[in-house]
């Protein structure tokens, strides 16, 4: 086995109450990559289609994650990477994470899995550091583990896989404006009050409990963010109307996907998720902003091999 073609899922990070610690993998949207084992040392990006992104190894998130992998591997050769982007950069659904995780996942596989998944998270986080200035793990962890994941701790890194309720569907709308994660992190407050903390960790605990017990009402009640959403939502035109419409159409909850501008909603069942999507699209049609919509079940396996 010298080459692998893979699907690398888009991901929703934060999930309202879990800023930088919670994420989930999607099934119906993601990039494709081909990773090839070669004799010459180093990483080369040999093809990049779908987005205008750098192909130099040290400027590309897949390249940087791959170099982090190689630095700790005893493999004597190198890898070539082809990237077929379907996820738009700056959309808020883990575009950089899809590329960096895809690279290290396939490289590990091609070498007979020398590293555990938790170690691949660390390599992929170097791609996130390049993309956003901060090595956050809430997109790369679900892409690698599948389903929902919690970053219980960054130092040391401790990723906890969380259950994925079988009837849970995500609706994600991407209004076609670009928000750089680095920019949308700069506007956040560095400190929160004890009162805000109490609300947030109450909801985070509730959401985790709801996911494990398949308690859809509890999941919905817990999808609240009193810290980040009030600040970042100002950057997203139509956010309040989209949220209001999604909840009125039956969504369990709705919030900003990652650092935005995409907005996600969770619903019980595909039919409701579709209705929620229609209500979200109606808002952007009215204000005249182009948009993409994704309706997806939860992807519990993460990255997968395709033909
Ligand atoms: N947790 C990160 C942020 C996710 O919100 O900045 C970026 O996709």
PDB file of C-alpha atoms and ligand atoms in Angstrom:
ATOM      1  CA  UNK A   1       0.000   0.000   0.000  1.00  0.00           C
ATOM      2  CA  UNK A   2       1.817   3.115  -1.234  1.00  0.00           C
ATOM      3  CA  UNK A   3      -1.034   5.607  -1.637  1.00  0.00           C
ATOM      4  CA  UNK A   4      -4.385   6.368   0.011  1.00  0.00           C
ATOM      5  CA  UNK A   5      -7.369   8.409  -1.165  1.00  0.00           C
ATOM      6  CA  UNK A   6      -9.371   9.716   1.772  1.00  0.00           C
ATOM      7  CA  UNK A   7     -12.411  11.757   2.795  1.00  0.00           C
ATOM      8  CA  UNK A   8     -11.618  14.346   5.489  1.00  0.00           C
ATOM      9  CA  UNK A   9     -14.751  15.590   7.245  1.00  0.00           C
ATOM     10  CA  UNK A  10     -15.792  19.147   7.983  1.00  0.00           C
ATOM     11  CA  UNK A  11     -16.299  19.789  11.689  1.00  0.00           C
ATOM     12  CA  UNK A  12     -18.294  22.107  13.939  1.00  0.00           C
ATOM     13  CA  UNK A  13     -16.158  23.443  16.776  1.00  0.00           C
ATOM     14  CA  UNK A  14     -17.247  25.067  20.054  1.00  0.00           C
ATOM     15  CA  UNK A  15     -20.885  23.857  19.757  1.00  0.00           C
ATOM     16  CA  UNK A  16     -22.126  26.930  21.670  1.00  0.00           C
ATOM     17  CA  UNK A  17     -21.045  26.213  25.252  1.00  0.00           C
ATOM     18  CA  UNK A  18     -17.715  24.455  24.553  1.00  0.00           C
ATOM     19  CA  UNK A  19     -15.376  27.159  23.238  1.00  0.00           C
ATOM     20  CA  UNK A  20     -12.063  25.543  22.197  1.00  0.00           C
ATOM     21  CA  UNK A  21     -12.951  22.207  23.850  1.00  0.00           C
ATOM     22  CA  UNK A  22     -15.928  20.682  22.029  1.00  0.00           C
ATOM     23  CA  UNK A  23     -16.338  19.607  18.391  1.00  0.00           C
ATOM     24  CA  UNK A  24     -18.179  17.191  16.131  1.00  0.00           C
ATOM     25  CA  UNK A  25     -17.488  15.643  12.715  1.00  0.00           C
ATOM     26  CA  UNK A  26     -19.922  15.966   9.800  1.00  0.00           C
ATOM     27  CA  UNK A  27     -20.674  13.342   7.201  1.00  0.00           C
ATOM     28  CA  UNK A  28     -21.960  15.085   4.101  1.00  0.00           C
ATOM     29  CA  UNK A  29     -19.246  17.692   3.623  1.00  0.00           C
ATOM     30  CA  UNK A  30     -15.486  17.306   3.589  1.00  0.00           C
ATOM     31  CA  UNK A  31     -12.324  17.429   1.486  1.00  0.00           C
ATOM     32  CA  UNK A  32     -10.634  14.677  -0.473  1.00  0.00           C
ATOM     33  CA  UNK A  33      -6.905  13.998  -0.379  1.00  0.00           C
ATOM     34  CA  UNK A  34      -4.432  11.561  -1.874  1.00  0.00           C
ATOM     35  CA  UNK A  35      -1.343  10.834   0.207  1.00  0.00           C
ATOM     36  CA  UNK A  36       1.532   8.957  -1.414  1.00  0.00           C
ATOM     37  CA  UNK A  37       4.525   7.348   0.284  1.00  0.00           C
ATOM     38  CA  UNK A  38       7.719   8.154  -1.634  1.00  0.00           C
ATOM     39  CA  UNK A  39      11.421   7.409  -1.268  1.00  0.00           C
ATOM     40  CA  UNK A  40      12.658  11.002  -1.152  1.00  0.00           C
ATOM     41  CA  UNK A  41      12.600  12.691   2.239  1.00  0.00           C
ATOM     42  CA  UNK A  42      10.210  15.480   3.226  1.00  0.00           C
ATOM     43  CA  UNK A  43       6.652  16.532   2.315  1.00  0.00           C
ATOM     44  CA  UNK A  44       5.585  17.902  -1.069  1.00  0.00           C
ATOM     45  CA  UNK A  45       2.165  19.313  -1.931  1.00  0.00           C
ATOM     46  CA  UNK A  46       1.887  18.189  -5.554  1.00  0.00           C
ATOM     47  CA  UNK A  47      -1.702  19.280  -6.262  1.00  0.00           C
ATOM     48  CA  UNK A  48      -4.178  21.675  -4.639  1.00  0.00           C
ATOM     49  CA  UNK A  49      -7.582  22.187  -6.243  1.00  0.00           C
ATOM     50  CA  UNK A  50     -10.737  24.000  -5.146  1.00  0.00           C
ATOM     51  CA  UNK A  51      -9.243  26.846  -3.108  1.00  0.00           C
ATOM     52  CA  UNK A  52      -6.504  29.391  -3.547  1.00  0.00           C
ATOM     53  CA  UNK A  53      -4.095  28.272  -0.816  1.00  0.00           C
ATOM     54  CA  UNK A  54      -0.290  28.090  -0.599  1.00  0.00           C
ATOM     55  CA  UNK A  55       1.423  24.970  -1.929  1.00  0.00           C
ATOM     56  CA  UNK A  56       4.743  25.539  -0.152  1.00  0.00           C
ATOM     57  CA  UNK A  57       5.080  22.834   2.487  1.00  0.00           C
ATOM     58  CA  UNK A  58       5.862  25.217   5.339  1.00  0.00           C
ATOM     59  CA  UNK A  59       2.970  27.553   4.446  1.00  0.00           C
ATOM     60  CA  UNK A  60       0.328  24.848   3.969  1.00  0.00           C
ATOM     61  CA  UNK A  61      -1.453  23.381   7.029  1.00  0.00           C
ATOM     62  CA  UNK A  62      -1.235  19.819   5.649  1.00  0.00           C
ATOM     63  CA  UNK A  63       2.460  20.349   4.966  1.00  0.00           C
ATOM     64  CA  UNK A  64       3.173  21.703   8.445  1.00  0.00           C
ATOM     65  CA  UNK A  65       1.203  18.913  10.161  1.00  0.00           C
ATOM     66  CA  UNK A  66       3.046  16.394   7.959  1.00  0.00           C
ATOM     67  CA  UNK A  67       6.426  17.849   8.934  1.00  0.00           C
ATOM     68  CA  UNK A  68       5.467  17.553  12.628  1.00  0.00           C
ATOM     69  CA  UNK A  69       4.622  13.893  11.990  1.00  0.00           C
ATOM     70  CA  UNK A  70       7.886  13.211  10.123  1.00  0.00           C
ATOM     71  CA  UNK A  71       9.953  14.908  12.830  1.00  0.00           C
ATOM     72  CA  UNK A  72       8.832  12.271  15.344  1.00  0.00           C
ATOM     73  CA  UNK A  73       8.738   9.314  12.966  1.00  0.00           C
ATOM     74  CA  UNK A  74      11.680   7.053  12.203  1.00  0.00           C
ATOM     75  CA  UNK A  75      10.535   6.721   8.563  1.00  0.00           C
ATOM     76  CA  UNK A  76      13.378   7.425   6.183  1.00  0.00           C
ATOM     77  CA  UNK A  77      11.376   8.563   3.136  1.00  0.00           C
ATOM     78  CA  UNK A  78       8.689  11.170   2.574  1.00  0.00           C
ATOM     79  CA  UNK A  79       5.158  11.860   1.302  1.00  0.00           C
ATOM     80  CA  UNK A  80       3.414  13.623  -1.571  1.00  0.00           C
ATOM     81  CA  UNK A  81       0.053  15.231  -0.881  1.00  0.00           C
ATOM     82  CA  UNK A  82      -2.793  16.041  -3.270  1.00  0.00           C
ATOM     83  CA  UNK A  83      -5.569  18.176  -1.791  1.00  0.00           C
ATOM     84  CA  UNK A  84      -9.038  18.552  -3.327  1.00  0.00           C
ATOM     85  CA  UNK A  85     -10.748  21.239  -1.241  1.00  0.00           C
ATOM     86  CA  UNK A  86     -14.514  21.125  -0.967  1.00  0.00           C
ATOM     87  CA  UNK A  87     -14.613  23.054   2.310  1.00  0.00           C
ATOM     88  CA  UNK A  88     -14.109  26.774   1.789  1.00  0.00           C
ATOM     89  CA  UNK A  89     -11.308  28.417   3.764  1.00  0.00           C
ATOM     90  CA  UNK A  90     -12.593  30.782   6.455  1.00  0.00           C
ATOM     91  CA  UNK A  91     -16.058  29.200   6.479  1.00  0.00           C
ATOM     92  CA  UNK A  92     -16.037  28.073  10.116  1.00  0.00           C
ATOM     93  CA  UNK A  93     -16.408  24.352   9.466  1.00  0.00           C
ATOM     94  CA  UNK A  94     -12.838  23.235   9.942  1.00  0.00           C
ATOM     95  CA  UNK A  95     -11.265  23.699   6.521  1.00  0.00           C
ATOM     96  CA  UNK A  96      -7.704  23.782   7.861  1.00  0.00           C
ATOM     97  CA  UNK A  97      -8.395  20.904  10.253  1.00  0.00           C
ATOM     98  CA  UNK A  98      -9.624  18.690   7.401  1.00  0.00           C
ATOM     99  CA  UNK A  99      -6.332  19.177   5.526  1.00  0.00           C
ATOM    100  CA  UNK A 100      -3.981  18.806   8.478  1.00  0.00           C
ATOM    101  CA  UNK A 101      -5.746  15.755   9.928  1.00  0.00           C
ATOM    102  CA  UNK A 102      -6.068  14.079   6.524  1.00  0.00           C
ATOM    103  CA  UNK A 103      -2.322  14.355   5.958  1.00  0.00           C
ATOM    104  CA  UNK A 104      -1.238  12.852   9.285  1.00  0.00           C
ATOM    105  CA  UNK A 105      -3.988  10.205   9.404  1.00  0.00           C
ATOM    106  CA  UNK A 106      -3.045   8.809   5.978  1.00  0.00           C
ATOM    107  CA  UNK A 107       0.706   9.039   6.621  1.00  0.00           C
ATOM    108  CA  UNK A 108       0.250   7.085   9.845  1.00  0.00           C
ATOM    109  CA  UNK A 109      -1.822   4.468   8.050  1.00  0.00           C
ATOM    110  CA  UNK A 110       0.717   4.113   5.221  1.00  0.00           C
ATOM    111  CA  UNK A 111       3.424   3.398   7.799  1.00  0.00           C
ATOM    112  CA  UNK A 112       1.346   0.769   9.667  1.00  0.00           C
ATOM    113  CA  UNK A 113      -0.048   3.079  12.403  1.00  0.00           C
ATOM    114  CA  UNK A 114       3.049   3.795  14.510  1.00  0.00           C
ATOM    115  CA  UNK A 115       1.249   6.624  16.376  1.00  0.00           C
ATOM    116  CA  UNK A 116      -2.001   6.522  18.422  1.00  0.00           C
ATOM    117  CA  UNK A 117      -4.827   8.865  17.358  1.00  0.00           C
ATOM    118  CA  UNK A 118      -4.164  11.189  20.309  1.00  0.00           C
ATOM    119  CA  UNK A 119      -0.628  11.779  18.980  1.00  0.00           C
ATOM    120  CA  UNK A 120      -2.019  12.567  15.503  1.00  0.00           C
ATOM    121  CA  UNK A 121      -4.135  15.276  17.162  1.00  0.00           C
ATOM    122  CA  UNK A 122      -0.918  16.922  18.379  1.00  0.00           C
ATOM    123  CA  UNK A 123       0.650  16.853  14.888  1.00  0.00           C
ATOM    124  CA  UNK A 124      -2.517  18.230  13.274  1.00  0.00           C
ATOM    125  CA  UNK A 125      -2.680  21.025  15.865  1.00  0.00           C
ATOM    126  CA  UNK A 126       0.490  22.434  14.301  1.00  0.00           C
ATOM    127  CA  UNK A 127      -1.584  23.060  11.158  1.00  0.00           C
ATOM    128  CA  UNK A 128      -4.128  24.932  13.304  1.00  0.00           C
ATOM    129  CA  UNK A 129      -1.330  26.995  14.815  1.00  0.00           C
ATOM    130  CA  UNK A 130      -0.302  28.030  11.297  1.00  0.00           C
ATOM    131  CA  UNK A 131      -3.890  28.810  10.244  1.00  0.00           C
ATOM    132  CA  UNK A 132      -5.121  30.722  13.285  1.00  0.00           C
ATOM    133  CA  UNK A 133      -2.133  31.480  15.478  1.00  0.00           C
ATOM    134  CA  UNK A 134      -3.447  29.132  18.177  1.00  0.00           C
ATOM    135  CA  UNK A 135      -3.039  25.346  18.284  1.00  0.00           C
ATOM    136  CA  UNK A 136      -6.645  24.577  19.221  1.00  0.00           C
ATOM    137  CA  UNK A 137      -7.824  20.952  18.994  1.00  0.00           C
ATOM    138  CA  UNK A 138     -11.609  21.259  18.826  1.00  0.00           C
ATOM    139  CA  UNK A 139     -11.739  20.746  15.026  1.00  0.00           C
ATOM    140  CA  UNK A 140      -8.869  18.291  14.568  1.00  0.00           C
ATOM    141  CA  UNK A 141      -9.933  15.942  17.395  1.00  0.00           C
ATOM    142  CA  UNK A 142     -13.417  15.128  16.000  1.00  0.00           C
ATOM    143  CA  UNK A 143     -11.995  14.828  12.453  1.00  0.00           C
ATOM    144  CA  UNK A 144      -9.557  12.180  13.709  1.00  0.00           C
ATOM    145  CA  UNK A 145     -11.724  10.375  16.297  1.00  0.00           C
ATOM    146  CA  UNK A 146     -15.137  10.868  14.629  1.00  0.00           C
ATOM    147  CA  UNK A 147     -18.329  11.886  16.440  1.00  0.00           C
ATOM    148  CA  UNK A 148     -18.213  14.393  19.296  1.00  0.00           C
ATOM    149  CA  UNK A 149     -14.989  14.962  21.205  1.00  0.00           C
ATOM    150  CA  UNK A 150     -14.104  16.929  24.324  1.00  0.00           C
ATOM    151  CA  UNK A 151     -10.672  18.409  24.952  1.00  0.00           C
ATOM    152  CA  UNK A 152     -10.671  17.870  28.717  1.00  0.00           C
ATOM    153  CA  UNK A 153      -7.192  19.356  28.978  1.00  0.00           C
ATOM    154  CA  UNK A 154      -4.637  20.987  26.666  1.00  0.00           C
ATOM    155  CA  UNK A 155      -1.678  20.534  29.018  1.00  0.00           C
ATOM    156  CA  UNK A 156      -1.339  17.632  28.962  1.00  0.00           C
ATOM    157  CA  UNK A 157      -3.542  16.977  25.940  1.00  0.00           C
ATOM    158  CA  UNK A 158      -6.483  14.757  26.958  1.00  0.00           C
ATOM    159  CA  UNK A 159      -9.176  14.050  24.339  1.00  0.00           C
ATOM    160  CA  UNK A 160     -12.384  12.336  25.441  1.00  0.00           C
ATOM    161  CA  UNK A 161     -14.643  10.791  22.758  1.00  0.00           C
ATOM    162  CA  UNK A 162     -18.313  11.605  23.493  1.00  0.00           C
ATOM    163  CA  UNK A 163     -21.388   9.630  22.404  1.00  0.00           C
ATOM    164  CA  UNK A 164     -23.312  10.669  19.269  1.00  0.00           C
ATOM    165  CA  UNK A 165     -27.110  10.300  19.544  1.00  0.00           C
ATOM    166  CA  UNK A 166     -28.368   8.316  16.565  1.00  0.00           C
ATOM    167  CA  UNK A 167     -31.168  10.705  15.535  1.00  0.00           C
ATOM    168  CA  UNK A 168     -29.120  13.885  15.792  1.00  0.00           C
ATOM    169  CA  UNK A 169     -28.680  15.881  12.569  1.00  0.00           C
ATOM    170  CA  UNK A 170     -26.743  19.053  11.910  1.00  0.00           C
ATOM    171  CA  UNK A 171     -27.786  21.864   9.588  1.00  0.00           C
ATOM    172  CA  UNK A 172     -25.011  24.281   8.665  1.00  0.00           C
ATOM    173  CA  UNK A 173     -25.448  27.432   6.610  1.00  0.00           C
ATOM    174  CA  UNK A 174     -22.415  29.263   5.258  1.00  0.00           C
ATOM    175  CA  UNK A 175     -23.155  32.859   4.266  1.00  0.00           C
ATOM    176  CA  UNK A 176     -20.487  33.693   1.684  1.00  0.00           C
ATOM    177  CA  UNK A 177     -18.396  36.093   3.654  1.00  0.00           C
ATOM    178  CA  UNK A 178     -14.992  35.128   5.005  1.00  0.00           C
ATOM    179  CA  UNK A 179     -14.059  35.511   8.663  1.00  0.00           C
ATOM    180  CA  UNK A 180     -10.497  34.608   9.596  1.00  0.00           C
ATOM    181  CA  UNK A 181     -10.281  32.639  12.846  1.00  0.00           C
ATOM    182  CA  UNK A 182      -7.303  34.785  13.875  1.00  0.00           C
ATOM    183  CA  UNK A 183      -9.448  37.945  13.501  1.00  0.00           C
ATOM    184  CA  UNK A 184     -12.482  36.550  15.304  1.00  0.00           C
ATOM    185  CA  UNK A 185     -10.284  35.433  18.209  1.00  0.00           C
ATOM    186  CA  UNK A 186      -8.789  38.902  18.612  1.00  0.00           C
ATOM    187  CA  UNK A 187     -12.142  40.480  19.434  1.00  0.00           C
ATOM    188  CA  UNK A 188     -12.895  38.101  22.341  1.00  0.00           C
ATOM    189  CA  UNK A 189     -12.556  39.182  25.956  1.00  0.00           C
ATOM    190  CA  UNK A 190      -9.576  37.688  27.792  1.00  0.00           C
ATOM    191  CA  UNK A 191     -11.536  37.450  31.068  1.00  0.00           C
ATOM    192  CA  UNK A 192     -15.007  36.275  32.050  1.00  0.00           C
ATOM    193  CA  UNK A 193     -16.969  36.782  35.249  1.00  0.00           C
ATOM    194  CA  UNK A 194     -17.680  33.985  37.702  1.00  0.00           C
ATOM    195  CA  UNK A 195     -21.380  34.373  36.869  1.00  0.00           C
ATOM    196  CA  UNK A 196     -20.674  33.819  33.141  1.00  0.00           C
ATOM    197  CA  UNK A 197     -18.458  30.837  33.968  1.00  0.00           C
ATOM    198  CA  UNK A 198     -21.182  29.214  36.067  1.00  0.00           C
ATOM    199  CA  UNK A 199     -23.698  29.464  33.206  1.00  0.00           C
ATOM    200  CA  UNK A 200     -21.233  28.151  30.645  1.00  0.00           C
ATOM    201  CA  UNK A 201     -19.943  25.098  32.526  1.00  0.00           C
ATOM    202  CA  UNK A 202     -23.492  24.245  33.609  1.00  0.00           C
ATOM    203  CA  UNK A 203     -24.484  24.125  29.948  1.00  0.00           C
ATOM    204  CA  UNK A 204     -21.358  22.225  28.904  1.00  0.00           C
ATOM    205  CA  UNK A 205     -22.007  19.548  31.532  1.00  0.00           C
ATOM    206  CA  UNK A 206     -25.654  19.427  30.455  1.00  0.00           C
ATOM    207  CA  UNK A 207     -24.745  19.012  26.805  1.00  0.00           C
ATOM    208  CA  UNK A 208     -22.306  16.172  27.514  1.00  0.00           C
ATOM    209  CA  UNK A 209     -24.880  14.428  29.714  1.00  0.00           C
ATOM    210  CA  UNK A 210     -27.547  14.918  27.029  1.00  0.00           C
ATOM    211  CA  UNK A 211     -25.314  13.416  24.329  1.00  0.00           C
ATOM    212  CA  UNK A 212     -24.545  10.340  26.434  1.00  0.00           C
ATOM    213  CA  UNK A 213     -28.157   9.742  27.469  1.00  0.00           C
ATOM    214  CA  UNK A 214     -29.703  10.707  24.090  1.00  0.00           C
ATOM    215  CA  UNK A 215     -31.805  13.287  25.922  1.00  0.00           C
ATOM    216  CA  UNK A 216     -32.670  15.624  23.042  1.00  0.00           C
ATOM    217  CA  UNK A 217     -34.445  18.172  25.254  1.00  0.00           C
ATOM    218  CA  UNK A 218     -31.419  18.436  27.506  1.00  0.00           C
ATOM    219  CA  UNK A 219     -29.154  18.817  24.448  1.00  0.00           C
ATOM    220  CA  UNK A 220     -31.375  21.669  23.251  1.00  0.00           C
ATOM    221  CA  UNK A 221     -31.522  23.413  26.660  1.00  0.00           C
ATOM    222  CA  UNK A 222     -27.738  23.235  26.917  1.00  0.00           C
ATOM    223  CA  UNK A 223     -26.944  24.779  23.509  1.00  0.00           C
ATOM    224  CA  UNK A 224     -26.367  28.241  24.952  1.00  0.00           C
ATOM    225  CA  UNK A 225     -23.306  30.467  24.814  1.00  0.00           C
ATOM    226  CA  UNK A 226     -23.184  33.551  27.009  1.00  0.00           C
ATOM    227  CA  UNK A 227     -19.536  34.347  26.414  1.00  0.00           C
ATOM    228  CA  UNK A 228     -18.443  34.112  22.767  1.00  0.00           C
ATOM    229  CA  UNK A 229     -21.659  34.248  20.718  1.00  0.00           C
ATOM    230  CA  UNK A 230     -22.762  37.724  21.905  1.00  0.00           C
ATOM    231  CA  UNK A 231     -19.438  39.131  20.624  1.00  0.00           C
ATOM    232  CA  UNK A 232     -18.837  37.127  17.453  1.00  0.00           C
ATOM    233  CA  UNK A 233     -22.432  37.181  16.222  1.00  0.00           C
ATOM    234  CA  UNK A 234     -22.000  40.892  15.467  1.00  0.00           C
ATOM    235  CA  UNK A 235     -19.689  39.854  12.585  1.00  0.00           C
ATOM    236  CA  UNK A 236     -22.357  37.614  11.017  1.00  0.00           C
ATOM    237  CA  UNK A 237     -25.122  39.407   9.100  1.00  0.00           C
ATOM    238  CA  UNK A 238     -28.583  37.993   9.810  1.00  0.00           C
ATOM    239  CA  UNK A 239     -27.376  35.817  12.704  1.00  0.00           C
ATOM    240  CA  UNK A 240     -30.259  36.614  15.103  1.00  0.00           C
ATOM    241  CA  UNK A 241     -32.903  36.072  12.406  1.00  0.00           C
ATOM    242  CA  UNK A 242     -31.316  32.777  11.327  1.00  0.00           C
ATOM    243  CA  UNK A 243     -31.276  31.576  14.927  1.00  0.00           C
ATOM    244  CA  UNK A 244     -34.848  32.677  15.613  1.00  0.00           C
ATOM    245  CA  UNK A 245     -36.069  30.982  12.420  1.00  0.00           C
ATOM    246  CA  UNK A 246     -34.162  27.759  13.127  1.00  0.00           C
ATOM    247  CA  UNK A 247     -35.616  27.438  16.627  1.00  0.00           C
ATOM    248  CA  UNK A 248     -39.122  28.244  15.337  1.00  0.00           C
ATOM    249  CA  UNK A 249     -38.690  25.484  12.720  1.00  0.00           C
ATOM    250  CA  UNK A 250     -37.988  22.896  15.402  1.00  0.00           C
ATOM    251  CA  UNK A 251     -34.196  23.001  15.900  1.00  0.00           C
ATOM    252  CA  UNK A 252     -33.015  21.868  19.326  1.00  0.00           C
ATOM    253  CA  UNK A 253     -30.495  24.700  19.387  1.00  0.00           C
ATOM    254  CA  UNK A 254     -28.504  26.975  17.104  1.00  0.00           C
ATOM    255  CA  UNK A 255     -25.195  28.828  17.323  1.00  0.00           C
ATOM    256  CA  UNK A 256     -22.021  29.893  15.526  1.00  0.00           C
ATOM    257  CA  UNK A 257     -20.018  27.082  13.928  1.00  0.00           C
ATOM    258  CA  UNK A 258     -16.406  27.458  15.037  1.00  0.00           C
ATOM    259  CA  UNK A 259     -15.302  31.028  14.528  1.00  0.00           C
ATOM    260  CA  UNK A 260     -18.050  31.654  11.941  1.00  0.00           C
ATOM    261  CA  UNK A 261     -19.495  32.889   9.686  1.00  0.00           C
ATOM    262  CA  UNK A 262     -21.219  29.476   9.334  1.00  0.00           C
ATOM    263  CA  UNK A 263     -24.164  28.940  11.662  1.00  0.00           C
ATOM    264  CA  UNK A 264     -25.139  25.462  12.845  1.00  0.00           C
ATOM    265  CA  UNK A 265     -28.336  24.008  14.272  1.00  0.00           C
ATOM    266  CA  UNK A 266     -28.965  20.558  15.721  1.00  0.00           C
ATOM    267  CA  UNK A 267     -32.264  18.803  15.120  1.00  0.00           C
ATOM    268  CA  UNK A 268     -33.815  15.474  15.982  1.00  0.00           C
ATOM    269  CA  UNK A 269     -34.275  13.723  12.623  1.00  0.00           C
ATOM    270  CA  UNK A 270     -33.403  14.581   9.022  1.00  0.00           C
ATOM    271  CA  UNK A 271     -36.826  16.028   8.228  1.00  0.00           C
ATOM    272  CA  UNK A 272     -36.600  18.733  10.882  1.00  0.00           C
ATOM    273  CA  UNK A 273     -32.981  19.444   9.909  1.00  0.00           C
ATOM    274  CA  UNK A 274     -34.166  20.045   6.342  1.00  0.00           C
ATOM    275  CA  UNK A 275     -36.962  22.396   7.495  1.00  0.00           C
ATOM    276  CA  UNK A 276     -34.442  24.272   9.613  1.00  0.00           C
ATOM    277  CA  UNK A 277     -32.228  24.603   6.528  1.00  0.00           C
ATOM    278  CA  UNK A 278     -35.094  26.091   4.521  1.00  0.00           C
ATOM    279  CA  UNK A 279     -35.754  28.687   7.227  1.00  0.00           C
ATOM    280  CA  UNK A 280     -32.031  29.595   7.374  1.00  0.00           C
ATOM    281  CA  UNK A 281     -31.795  29.979   3.595  1.00  0.00           C
ATOM    282  CA  UNK A 282     -34.897  32.204   3.557  1.00  0.00           C
ATOM    283  CA  UNK A 283     -33.079  34.740   5.753  1.00  0.00           C
ATOM    284  CA  UNK A 284     -30.094  35.021   3.400  1.00  0.00           C
ATOM    285  CA  UNK A 285     -32.285  35.067   0.321  1.00  0.00           C
ATOM    286  CA  UNK A 286     -34.131  38.030   1.842  1.00  0.00           C
ATOM    287  CA  UNK A 287     -30.956  39.990   2.648  1.00  0.00           C
ATOM    288  CA  UNK A 288     -29.307  38.961  -0.594  1.00  0.00           C
ATOM    289  CA  UNK A 289     -26.240  37.050   0.639  1.00  0.00           C
ATOM    290  CA  UNK A 290     -25.110  33.941  -1.267  1.00  0.00           C
ATOM    291  CA  UNK A 291     -24.914  30.849   0.903  1.00  0.00           C
ATOM    292  CA  UNK A 292     -24.179  27.118   0.994  1.00  0.00           C
ATOM    293  CA  UNK A 293     -26.252  24.749   3.076  1.00  0.00           C
ATOM    294  CA  UNK A 294     -25.217  21.372   4.487  1.00  0.00           C
ATOM    295  CA  UNK A 295     -27.514  18.885   6.177  1.00  0.00           C
ATOM    296  CA  UNK A 296     -25.627  16.030   7.753  1.00  0.00           C
ATOM    297  CA  UNK A 297     -25.855  13.168  10.148  1.00  0.00           C
ATOM    298  CA  UNK A 298     -23.058  12.915  12.685  1.00  0.00           C
ATOM    299  CA  UNK A 299     -19.960  11.241  11.234  1.00  0.00           C
ATOM    300  CA  UNK A 300     -18.925   8.750  13.896  1.00  0.00           C
ATOM    301  CA  UNK A 301     -15.901   7.281  12.077  1.00  0.00           C
ATOM    302  CA  UNK A 302     -14.002  10.476  11.142  1.00  0.00           C
ATOM    303  CA  UNK A 303     -11.604  10.280   8.200  1.00  0.00           C
ATOM    304  CA  UNK A 304     -12.247   7.360   5.837  1.00  0.00           C
ATOM    305  CA  UNK A 305     -10.666   5.710   2.822  1.00  0.00           C
ATOM    306  CA  UNK A 306     -12.524   6.230  -0.468  1.00  0.00           C
ATOM    307  CA  UNK A 307     -11.961   4.876  -3.976  1.00  0.00           C
TER     308      UNK A 307
HETATM  309  N1  LIG B   1     -12.372  27.134  18.854  1.00  0.00           N
HETATM  310  C1  LIG B   1     -11.914  27.811  17.689  1.00  0.00           C
HETATM  311  C2  LIG B   1     -12.428  29.239  17.726  1.00  0.00           C
HETATM  312  C3  LIG B   1     -12.456  27.107  16.478  1.00  0.00           C
HETATM  313  O1  LIG B   1     -13.620  29.403  17.949  1.00  0.00           O
HETATM  314  O2  LIG B   1     -11.662  30.173  17.559  1.00  0.00           O
HETATM  315  C4  LIG B   1     -12.056  27.720  15.173  1.00  0.00           C
HETATM  316  O3  LIG B   1     -12.620  26.971  14.120  1.00  0.00           O
END
